[in-house]
CSV table of C-alpha atoms in Angstrom, one decimal:
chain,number,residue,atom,x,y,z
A,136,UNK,CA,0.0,0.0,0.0
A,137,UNK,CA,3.0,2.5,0.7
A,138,UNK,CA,6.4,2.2,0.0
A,139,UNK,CA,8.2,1.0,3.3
A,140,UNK,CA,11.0,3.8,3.1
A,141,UNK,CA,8.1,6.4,3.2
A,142,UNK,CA,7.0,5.4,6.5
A,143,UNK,CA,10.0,3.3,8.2
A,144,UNK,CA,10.6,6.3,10.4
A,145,UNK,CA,7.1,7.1,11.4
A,146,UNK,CA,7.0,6.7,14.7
A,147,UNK,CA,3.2,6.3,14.7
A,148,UNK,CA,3.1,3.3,12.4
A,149,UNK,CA,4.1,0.1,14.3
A,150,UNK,CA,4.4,-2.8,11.9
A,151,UNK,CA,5.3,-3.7,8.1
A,152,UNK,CA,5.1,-6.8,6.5
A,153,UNK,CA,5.7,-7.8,2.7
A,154,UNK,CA,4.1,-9.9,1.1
A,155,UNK,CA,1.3,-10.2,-2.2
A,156,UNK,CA,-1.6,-9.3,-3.0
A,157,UNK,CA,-4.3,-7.6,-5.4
A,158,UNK,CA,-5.5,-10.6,-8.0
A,159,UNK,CA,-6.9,-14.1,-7.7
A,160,UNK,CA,-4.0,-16.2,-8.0
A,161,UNK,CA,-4.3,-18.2,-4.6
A,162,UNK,CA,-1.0,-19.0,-2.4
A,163,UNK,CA,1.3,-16.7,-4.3
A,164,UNK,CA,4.9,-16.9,-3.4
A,165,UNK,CA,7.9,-15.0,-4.9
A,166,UNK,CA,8.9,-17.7,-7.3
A,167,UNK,CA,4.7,-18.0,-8.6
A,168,UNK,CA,3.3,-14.4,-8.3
A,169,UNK,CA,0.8,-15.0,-10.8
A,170,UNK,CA,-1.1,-11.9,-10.9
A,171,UNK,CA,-0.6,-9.9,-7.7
A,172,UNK,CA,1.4,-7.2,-6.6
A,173,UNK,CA,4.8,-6.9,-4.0
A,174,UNK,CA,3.1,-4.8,-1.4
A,175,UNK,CA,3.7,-3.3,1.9
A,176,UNK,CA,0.8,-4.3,5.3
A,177,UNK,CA,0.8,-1.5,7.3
A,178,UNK,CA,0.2,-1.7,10.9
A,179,UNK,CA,-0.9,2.1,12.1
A,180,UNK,CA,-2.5,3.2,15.5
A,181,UNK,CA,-5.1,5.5,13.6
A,182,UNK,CA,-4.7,7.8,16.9
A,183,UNK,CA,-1.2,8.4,16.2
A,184,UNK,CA,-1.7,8.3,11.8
A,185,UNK,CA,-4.4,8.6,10.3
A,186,UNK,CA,-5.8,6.3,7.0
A,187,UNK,CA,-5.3,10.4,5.1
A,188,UNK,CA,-1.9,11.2,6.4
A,189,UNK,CA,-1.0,7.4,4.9
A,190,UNK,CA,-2.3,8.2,1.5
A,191,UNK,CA,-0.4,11.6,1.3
A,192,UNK,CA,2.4,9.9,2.3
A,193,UNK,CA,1.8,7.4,-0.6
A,194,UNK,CA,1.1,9.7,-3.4
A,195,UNK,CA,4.1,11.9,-2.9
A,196,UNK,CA,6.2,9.0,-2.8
A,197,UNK,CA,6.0,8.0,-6.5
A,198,UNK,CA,4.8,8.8,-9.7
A,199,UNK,CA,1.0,7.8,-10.2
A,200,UNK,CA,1.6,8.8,-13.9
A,201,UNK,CA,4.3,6.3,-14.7
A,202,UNK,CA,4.1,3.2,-15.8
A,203,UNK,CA,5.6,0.3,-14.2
A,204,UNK,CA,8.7,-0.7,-15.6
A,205,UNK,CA,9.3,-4.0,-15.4
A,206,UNK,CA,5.5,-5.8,-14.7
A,207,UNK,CA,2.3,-5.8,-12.9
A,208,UNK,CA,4.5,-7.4,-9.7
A,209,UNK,CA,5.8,-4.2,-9.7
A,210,UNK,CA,2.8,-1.6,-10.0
A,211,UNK,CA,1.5,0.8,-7.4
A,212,UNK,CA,-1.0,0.2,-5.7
A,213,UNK,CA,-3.9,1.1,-2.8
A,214,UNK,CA,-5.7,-1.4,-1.2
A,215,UNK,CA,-7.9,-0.4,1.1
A,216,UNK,CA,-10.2,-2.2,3.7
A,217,UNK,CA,-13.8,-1.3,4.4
A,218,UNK,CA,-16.0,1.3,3.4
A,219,UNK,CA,-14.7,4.4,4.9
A,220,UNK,CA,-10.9,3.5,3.4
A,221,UNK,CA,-12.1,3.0,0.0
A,222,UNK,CA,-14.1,6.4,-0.1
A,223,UNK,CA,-10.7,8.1,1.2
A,224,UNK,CA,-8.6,6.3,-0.9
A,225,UNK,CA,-10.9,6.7,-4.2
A,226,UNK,CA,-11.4,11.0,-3.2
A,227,UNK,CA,-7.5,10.6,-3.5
A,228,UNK,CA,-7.6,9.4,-6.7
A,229,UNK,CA,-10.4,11.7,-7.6
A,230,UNK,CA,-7.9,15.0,-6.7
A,231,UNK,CA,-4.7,12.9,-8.2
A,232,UNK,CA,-6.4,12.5,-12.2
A,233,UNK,CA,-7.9,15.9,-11.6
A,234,UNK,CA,-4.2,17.3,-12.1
A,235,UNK,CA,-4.9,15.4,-15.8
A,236,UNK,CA,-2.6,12.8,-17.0
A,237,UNK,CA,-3.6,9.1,-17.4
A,238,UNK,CA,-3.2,7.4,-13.5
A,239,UNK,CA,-1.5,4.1,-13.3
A,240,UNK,CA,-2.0,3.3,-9.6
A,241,UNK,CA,-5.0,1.6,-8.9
A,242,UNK,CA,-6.7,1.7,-5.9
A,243,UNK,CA,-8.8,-1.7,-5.0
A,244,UNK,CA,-10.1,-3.6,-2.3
A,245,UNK,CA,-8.2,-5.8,-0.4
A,246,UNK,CA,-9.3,-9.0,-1.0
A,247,UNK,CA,-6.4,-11.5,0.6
A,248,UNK,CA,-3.1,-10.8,1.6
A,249,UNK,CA,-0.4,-13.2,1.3
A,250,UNK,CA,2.4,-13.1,3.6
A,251,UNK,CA,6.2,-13.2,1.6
A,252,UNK,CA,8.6,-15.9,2.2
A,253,UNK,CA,10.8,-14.6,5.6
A,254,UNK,CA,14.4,-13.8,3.6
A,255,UNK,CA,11.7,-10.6,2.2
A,256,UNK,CA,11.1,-9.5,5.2
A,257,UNK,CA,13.0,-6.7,6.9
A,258,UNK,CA,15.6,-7.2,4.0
A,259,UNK,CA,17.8,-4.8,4.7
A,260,UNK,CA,18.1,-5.9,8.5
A,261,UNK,CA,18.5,-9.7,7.4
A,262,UNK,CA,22.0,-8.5,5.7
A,263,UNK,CA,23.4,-7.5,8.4
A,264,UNK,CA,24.5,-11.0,10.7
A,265,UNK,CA,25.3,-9.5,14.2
A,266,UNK,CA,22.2,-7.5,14.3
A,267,UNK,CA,19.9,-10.3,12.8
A,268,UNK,CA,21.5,-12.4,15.9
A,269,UNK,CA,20.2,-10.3,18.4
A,270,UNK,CA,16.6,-9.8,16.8
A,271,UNK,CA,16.7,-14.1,16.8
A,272,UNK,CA,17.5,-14.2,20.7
A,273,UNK,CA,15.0,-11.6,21.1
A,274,UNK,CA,12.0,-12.8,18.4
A,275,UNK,CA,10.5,-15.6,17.2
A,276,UNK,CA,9.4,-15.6,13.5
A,277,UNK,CA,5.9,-14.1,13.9
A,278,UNK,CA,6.9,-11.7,16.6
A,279,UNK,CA,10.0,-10.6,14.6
A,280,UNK,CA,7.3,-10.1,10.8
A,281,UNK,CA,5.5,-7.8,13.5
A,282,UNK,CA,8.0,-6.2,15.5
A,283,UNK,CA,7.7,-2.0,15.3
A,284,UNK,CA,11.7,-2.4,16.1
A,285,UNK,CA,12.7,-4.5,13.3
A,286,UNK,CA,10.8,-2.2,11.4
A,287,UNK,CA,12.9,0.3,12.4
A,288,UNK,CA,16.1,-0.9,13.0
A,289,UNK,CA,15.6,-2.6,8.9
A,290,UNK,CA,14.7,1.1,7.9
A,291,UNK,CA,17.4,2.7,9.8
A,292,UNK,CA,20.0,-0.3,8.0
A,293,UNK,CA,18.3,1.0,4.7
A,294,UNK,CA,19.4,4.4,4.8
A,295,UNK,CA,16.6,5.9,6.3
A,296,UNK,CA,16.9,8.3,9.3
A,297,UNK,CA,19.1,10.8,10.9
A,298,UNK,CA,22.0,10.4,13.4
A,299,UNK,CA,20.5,12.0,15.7
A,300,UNK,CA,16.8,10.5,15.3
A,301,UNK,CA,18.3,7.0,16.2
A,302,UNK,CA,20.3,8.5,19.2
A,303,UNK,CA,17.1,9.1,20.7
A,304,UNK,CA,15.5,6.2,20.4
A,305,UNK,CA,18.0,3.9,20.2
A,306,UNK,CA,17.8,2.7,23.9
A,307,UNK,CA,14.1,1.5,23.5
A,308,UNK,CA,15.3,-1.5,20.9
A,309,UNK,CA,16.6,-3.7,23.1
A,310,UNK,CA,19.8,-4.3,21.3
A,311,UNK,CA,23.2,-5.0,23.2
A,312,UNK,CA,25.8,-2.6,23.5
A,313,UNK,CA,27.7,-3.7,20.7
A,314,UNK,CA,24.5,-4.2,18.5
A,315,UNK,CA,24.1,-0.4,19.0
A,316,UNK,CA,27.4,0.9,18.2
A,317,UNK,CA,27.0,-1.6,14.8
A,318,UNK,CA,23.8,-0.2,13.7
A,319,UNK,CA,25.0,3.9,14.4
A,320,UNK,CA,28.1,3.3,12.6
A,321,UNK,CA,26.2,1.8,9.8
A,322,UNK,CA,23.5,5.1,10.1
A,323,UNK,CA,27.0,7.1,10.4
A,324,UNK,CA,28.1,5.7,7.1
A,325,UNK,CA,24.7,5.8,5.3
A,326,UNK,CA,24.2,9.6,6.1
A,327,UNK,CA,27.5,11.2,4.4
């Protein structure tokens, strides 16, 4: 639904999770797609971030009027649940192809959602061995899928927040001393 790097350092969104979905092919998996779509579950406490705020966040984070490049895997996309997100998400639209220009982005209901395998989830995080030691002493797999600090931690590994951001939350991970000198030497050397 949003690009993870849009909202890794949202402090009011908990939780991501990859995985597939958007067609009818049943038990997709990375290697048999079929006809869904790579996609980003959100997990937002709508007191902190609201459904809006999300979709603003969406459309400014890619080109609506572009198509995709490689395949439908790869399209954006807007699922929404219920009644009330598809009415946001569809007034979105609304304002976005009032600008003119054809719209490539659709904007459907969710129908399923397909979990993906666990080497796509918190990618960047997964590359990096000592951290991904801790998180295992510290998570199982489900806990880990949902963990707001894996989320993090994965967008911080990615490139994605300040220095000074992490310095002050750093403490509330849970990581060992040495697992948080690793992962602010690797924020050091992503920020230059």
């Amino acid at each position: 639904m949003v690009p993870r790097r849009a909202v890794w350092h949202s402090r009011r969104c908990r939780a991501d999770s990859g995985g597939l979905c958007g067609r009818t092919t049943e038990n997709p998996n990375y290697y048999y797609i079929g006809n869904h779509i790579e996609v980003v579950q959100i997990d937002f406490d709508r007191a902190g971030i609201s459904y809006v705020e999300l979709l603003n966040i969406f459309w400014r984070s890619h080109n609506p009027r572009q198509l995709p490049t490689w395949s439908r895997q790869y399209m954006d996309a807007v699922f929404y649940y219920g009644e009330e997100q598809a009415e946001l998400a569809r007034s979105k639209l609304n304002s976005e192809q009032a600008v003119g220009g054809e719209i490539y982005t659709l904007v459907e209901p969710l129908t399923a959602f397909y979990l993906a395998e666990d080497y796509h989830q918190k990618y960047y995080l997964r590359q990096e061995t000592e951290l991904m030691k801790e998180f295992d002493r510290m998570y199982d797999r489900a806990q880990f899928i949902n963990s707001t600090v894996a989320a993090k931690v994965n967008g911080y590994v990615a490139g994605c927040g300040s220095l000074p951001a992490l310095k002050a939350e750093i403490k509330e991970f849970g990581l060992s001393a040495a697992g948080c000198e690793k992962l602010e030497k690797l924020v050091s050397r992503n920020r230059r």
